[in-house]
Coordinates of C-alpha atoms and ligand atoms in Angstrom, one line a residue:
X1 CA 100.5 132.7 111.7
X2 CA 98.4 130.1 110.2
X3 CA 100.5 127.2 109.7
X4 CA 99.5 125.4 106.7
X5 CA 99.9 121.4 106.7
X6 CA 100.3 119.2 103.7
X7 CA 99.1 115.8 104.6
X8 CA 100.8 112.7 103.4
X9 CA 98.9 109.6 103.8
X10 CA 99.2 106.0 103.4
X11 CA 95.7 104.6 101.7
X12 CA 94.8 100.9 101.4
X13 CA 91.4 100.1 99.5
X14 CA 89.5 97.6 100.7
X15 CA 87.3 98.2 97.3
X16 CA 87.8 100.0 94.2
X17 CA 87.5 103.5 95.0
X18 CA 89.2 106.6 94.1
X19 CA 92.1 107.0 96.3
X20 CA 92.4 109.7 98.9
X21 CA 94.1 113.2 97.8
X22 CA 96.5 115.0 100.0
X23 CA 95.3 118.1 100.9
X24 CA 96.5 121.0 102.6
X25 CA 95.0 122.0 105.9
X26 CA 95.8 123.7 109.4
X27 CA 97.5 122.0 112.3
X28 CA 94.8 120.4 114.4
X29 CA 94.5 121.4 118.2
X30 CA 93.6 117.8 118.5
X31 CA 97.1 116.7 117.8
X32 CA 98.8 118.9 120.1
X33 CA 97.1 117.0 123.1
X34 CA 98.1 113.7 121.7
X35 CA 101.8 114.5 121.4
X36 CA 101.9 116.1 124.7
X37 CA 101.1 112.9 126.4
X38 CA 103.9 110.1 127.1
X39 CA 104.4 107.9 124.0
X40 CA 102.9 104.4 124.7
X41 CA 105.6 101.5 124.2
X42 CA 104.2 100.9 120.7
X43 CA 104.7 104.6 120.1
X44 CA 108.2 104.2 121.4
X45 CA 108.6 101.0 119.0
X46 CA 107.7 103.1 115.9
X47 CA 109.5 106.4 117.1
X48 CA 112.6 104.2 117.5
X49 CA 112.3 102.6 114.0
X50 CA 111.5 106.1 112.0
X51 CA 114.4 107.5 113.8
X52 CA 116.7 105.1 112.5
X53 CA 115.2 105.3 108.9
X54 CA 115.4 109.1 108.7
X55 CA 117.9 110.0 111.0
X56 CA 115.5 112.6 112.5
X57 CA 113.5 112.4 115.6
X58 CA 109.5 112.3 114.5
X59 CA 107.2 111.8 117.2
X60 CA 104.9 109.0 116.7
X61 CA 101.7 108.6 118.2
X62 CA 98.6 106.1 117.6
X63 CA 95.2 107.1 117.6
X64 CA 92.4 108.8 115.5
X65 CA 94.2 110.1 112.2
X66 CA 91.3 112.8 112.2
X67 CA 90.5 112.6 108.5
X68 CA 87.7 111.8 106.7
X69 CA 88.0 108.3 105.1
X70 CA 85.9 107.6 102.0
X71 CA 83.9 104.3 102.5
X72 CA 85.6 101.1 101.5
X73 CA 89.3 102.8 102.1
X74 CA 91.9 102.2 105.0
X75 CA 94.1 104.9 105.8
X76 CA 96.7 103.7 108.1
X77 CA 98.7 106.5 108.7
X78 CA 99.3 110.3 108.0
X79 CA 102.3 112.8 108.0
X80 CA 101.5 116.3 108.6
X81 CA 104.0 118.1 106.3
X82 CA 104.8 121.7 106.9
X83 CA 105.5 123.9 104.0
X84 CA 109.2 124.2 105.2
X85 CA 111.5 121.7 106.9
X86 CA 110.7 118.1 107.9
X87 CA 107.6 116.9 109.3
X88 CA 107.8 116.6 113.3
X89 CA 105.3 113.8 113.6
X90 CA 103.2 111.3 112.3
X91 CA 99.8 109.5 113.3
X92 CA 99.3 105.7 113.2
X93 CA 95.9 103.7 113.5
X94 CA 95.8 102.0 116.7
X95 CA 96.0 98.8 114.8
X96 CA 99.1 99.4 113.0
X97 CA 100.8 100.0 116.5
X98 CA 99.1 96.5 117.5
X99 CA 100.5 94.7 115.1
X100 CA 104.2 96.5 115.4
X101 CA 104.1 95.3 118.8
X102 CA 102.8 91.7 118.1
X103 CA 105.5 91.5 115.2
X104 CA 108.4 92.4 117.7
X105 CA 107.2 89.7 119.9
X106 CA 107.4 87.1 117.5
X107 CA 108.7 88.0 114.0
X108 CA 108.6 84.6 112.7
X109 CA 104.9 84.3 113.0
X110 CA 104.4 86.8 110.3
X111 CA 106.6 85.5 107.9
X112 CA 104.7 84.5 105.0
X113 CA 107.5 81.5 104.5
X114 CA 106.2 80.3 107.4
X115 CA 102.5 80.1 106.5
X116 CA 100.5 77.8 105.0
X117 CA 96.7 78.8 105.3
X118 CA 94.8 81.7 104.5
X119 CA 94.4 82.9 108.0
X120 CA 98.3 82.7 108.5
X121 CA 98.8 84.5 105.1
X122 CA 96.4 87.7 105.9
X123 CA 98.1 87.9 109.7
X124 CA 101.3 88.3 107.6
X125 CA 99.8 90.8 105.1
X126 CA 98.3 92.9 108.1
X127 CA 101.9 93.0 109.9
X128 CA 103.6 93.7 106.4
X129 CA 101.0 96.8 105.7
X130 CA 102.1 98.0 109.5
X131 CA 105.7 98.1 108.8
X132 CA 104.9 99.4 105.5
X133 CA 103.2 102.1 107.1
X134 CA 105.8 103.2 109.4
X135 CA 108.5 103.4 106.5
X136 CA 106.0 105.1 104.3
X137 CA 105.5 108.0 106.7
X138 CA 109.0 108.2 107.4
X139 CA 109.8 109.0 103.9
X140 CA 107.3 111.7 104.4
X141 CA 109.1 112.6 107.3
X142 CA 112.1 113.1 104.9
X143 CA 110.3 115.6 102.9
X144 CA 108.9 113.4 99.9
X145 CA 105.3 114.1 99.1
X146 CA 104.6 112.2 95.7
X147 CA 102.8 109.2 96.9
X148 CA 103.8 106.9 94.4
X149 CA 107.4 108.0 95.3
X150 CA 106.7 107.5 98.5
X151 CA 105.2 104.1 98.5
X152 CA 107.9 102.6 96.7
X153 CA 110.5 104.0 99.1
X154 CA 108.7 102.7 101.8
X155 CA 108.2 99.2 100.2
X156 CA 112.0 99.0 99.8
X157 CA 112.7 99.8 103.4
X158 CA 110.0 96.8 105.0
X159 CA 113.0 94.7 105.4
X160 CA 114.8 97.8 107.4
X161 CA 111.5 98.0 109.8
X162 CA 111.2 94.5 110.0
X163 CA 114.9 93.9 111.2
X164 CA 114.5 96.7 113.5
X165 CA 111.7 95.0 115.0
X166 CA 113.8 91.4 115.6
X167 CA 113.3 89.9 112.2
X168 CA 116.3 88.4 110.4
X169 CA 117.2 89.9 107.2
X170 CA 115.8 87.0 105.3
X171 CA 112.7 87.1 106.9
X172 CA 112.3 90.9 106.2
X173 CA 113.2 90.2 102.7
X174 CA 110.3 87.4 102.5
X175 CA 107.9 89.9 104.3
X176 CA 108.9 92.8 101.9
X177 CA 108.6 90.4 98.8
X178 CA 105.3 89.3 99.7
X179 CA 104.1 93.0 100.2
X180 CA 105.1 93.7 96.6
X181 CA 103.5 90.6 95.4
X182 CA 100.1 91.3 96.8
X183 CA 99.3 94.7 98.4
X184 CA 101.6 96.6 96.2
X185 CA 100.3 94.9 93.1
X186 CA 96.9 95.4 93.9
X187 CA 97.5 99.4 94.1
X188 CA 97.9 99.5 90.4
X189 CA 94.0 99.2 90.0
X190 CA 92.9 100.0 93.8
X191 CA 95.0 103.2 94.7
X192 CA 96.8 104.1 91.4
X193 CA 98.1 107.1 92.9
X194 CA 100.6 104.9 95.0
X195 CA 101.5 102.5 92.4
X196 CA 104.2 103.3 89.5
X197 CA 105.2 101.4 86.8
X198 CA 108.8 102.5 87.6
X199 CA 108.6 101.1 90.9
X200 CA 110.7 98.0 89.9
X201 CA 114.2 96.4 90.1
X202 CA 116.2 98.9 88.0
X203 CA 113.2 101.3 87.6
X204 CA 113.5 105.2 88.3
X205 CA 112.5 104.3 92.0
X206 CA 114.9 101.6 92.7
X207 CA 116.8 102.7 95.8
X208 CA 119.5 100.2 95.2
X209 CA 119.7 100.0 91.1
X210 CA 123.6 98.1 91.9
X211 CA 121.5 95.6 93.4
X212 CA 118.9 92.8 92.3
X213 CA 117.3 91.8 95.5
X214 CA 114.0 93.6 94.9
X215 CA 112.4 94.9 97.1
X216 CA 114.8 94.6 99.4
Ligands
LIG301 ZN1 101.4 108.8 101.7

């Protein structure tokens, strides 16, 4: 039987082009080889975080995502969603895995609250994006497919990924707030499929409507 897989992707557009669409496609033989090899330390980090976030045990591998990416767009992760049941794995770009590893070594380095120059903010932005990729793909693993919902939920769990990797709660909250003010805000124009006006404090996608410490 041919297993049909729905792809869930986190996309960052570097320029204003149309967002990539989720598509249905068969499982790739190349993924089987990737999944069979032992996890690297970076992959084990991502797996541990995804496990804590989802209470499932998805495998995570860093490597080629195996999908065509339109010019000017960055697809940083992909979850292959079966028609029924939870996804068994997701893939991350190697750069995302590097940032997870670097972040764990020194979370405070990637706290935008410690930044005073553009280079520092750029590093903080990349690290936040890597954290957000793990939480985004984790919500796909949980079965969510609507990208604007997945992205909103993922953003609200950036703090969780950050603290799982050694950041303080305050650091995690600052990183999430920075992502909300920058990368997420840009999505409205650059990748509108991943943006929603309902993704706000008290909005339909607010995971903690009783609290007002948005987005964490
Ligand atoms: Zn996605």
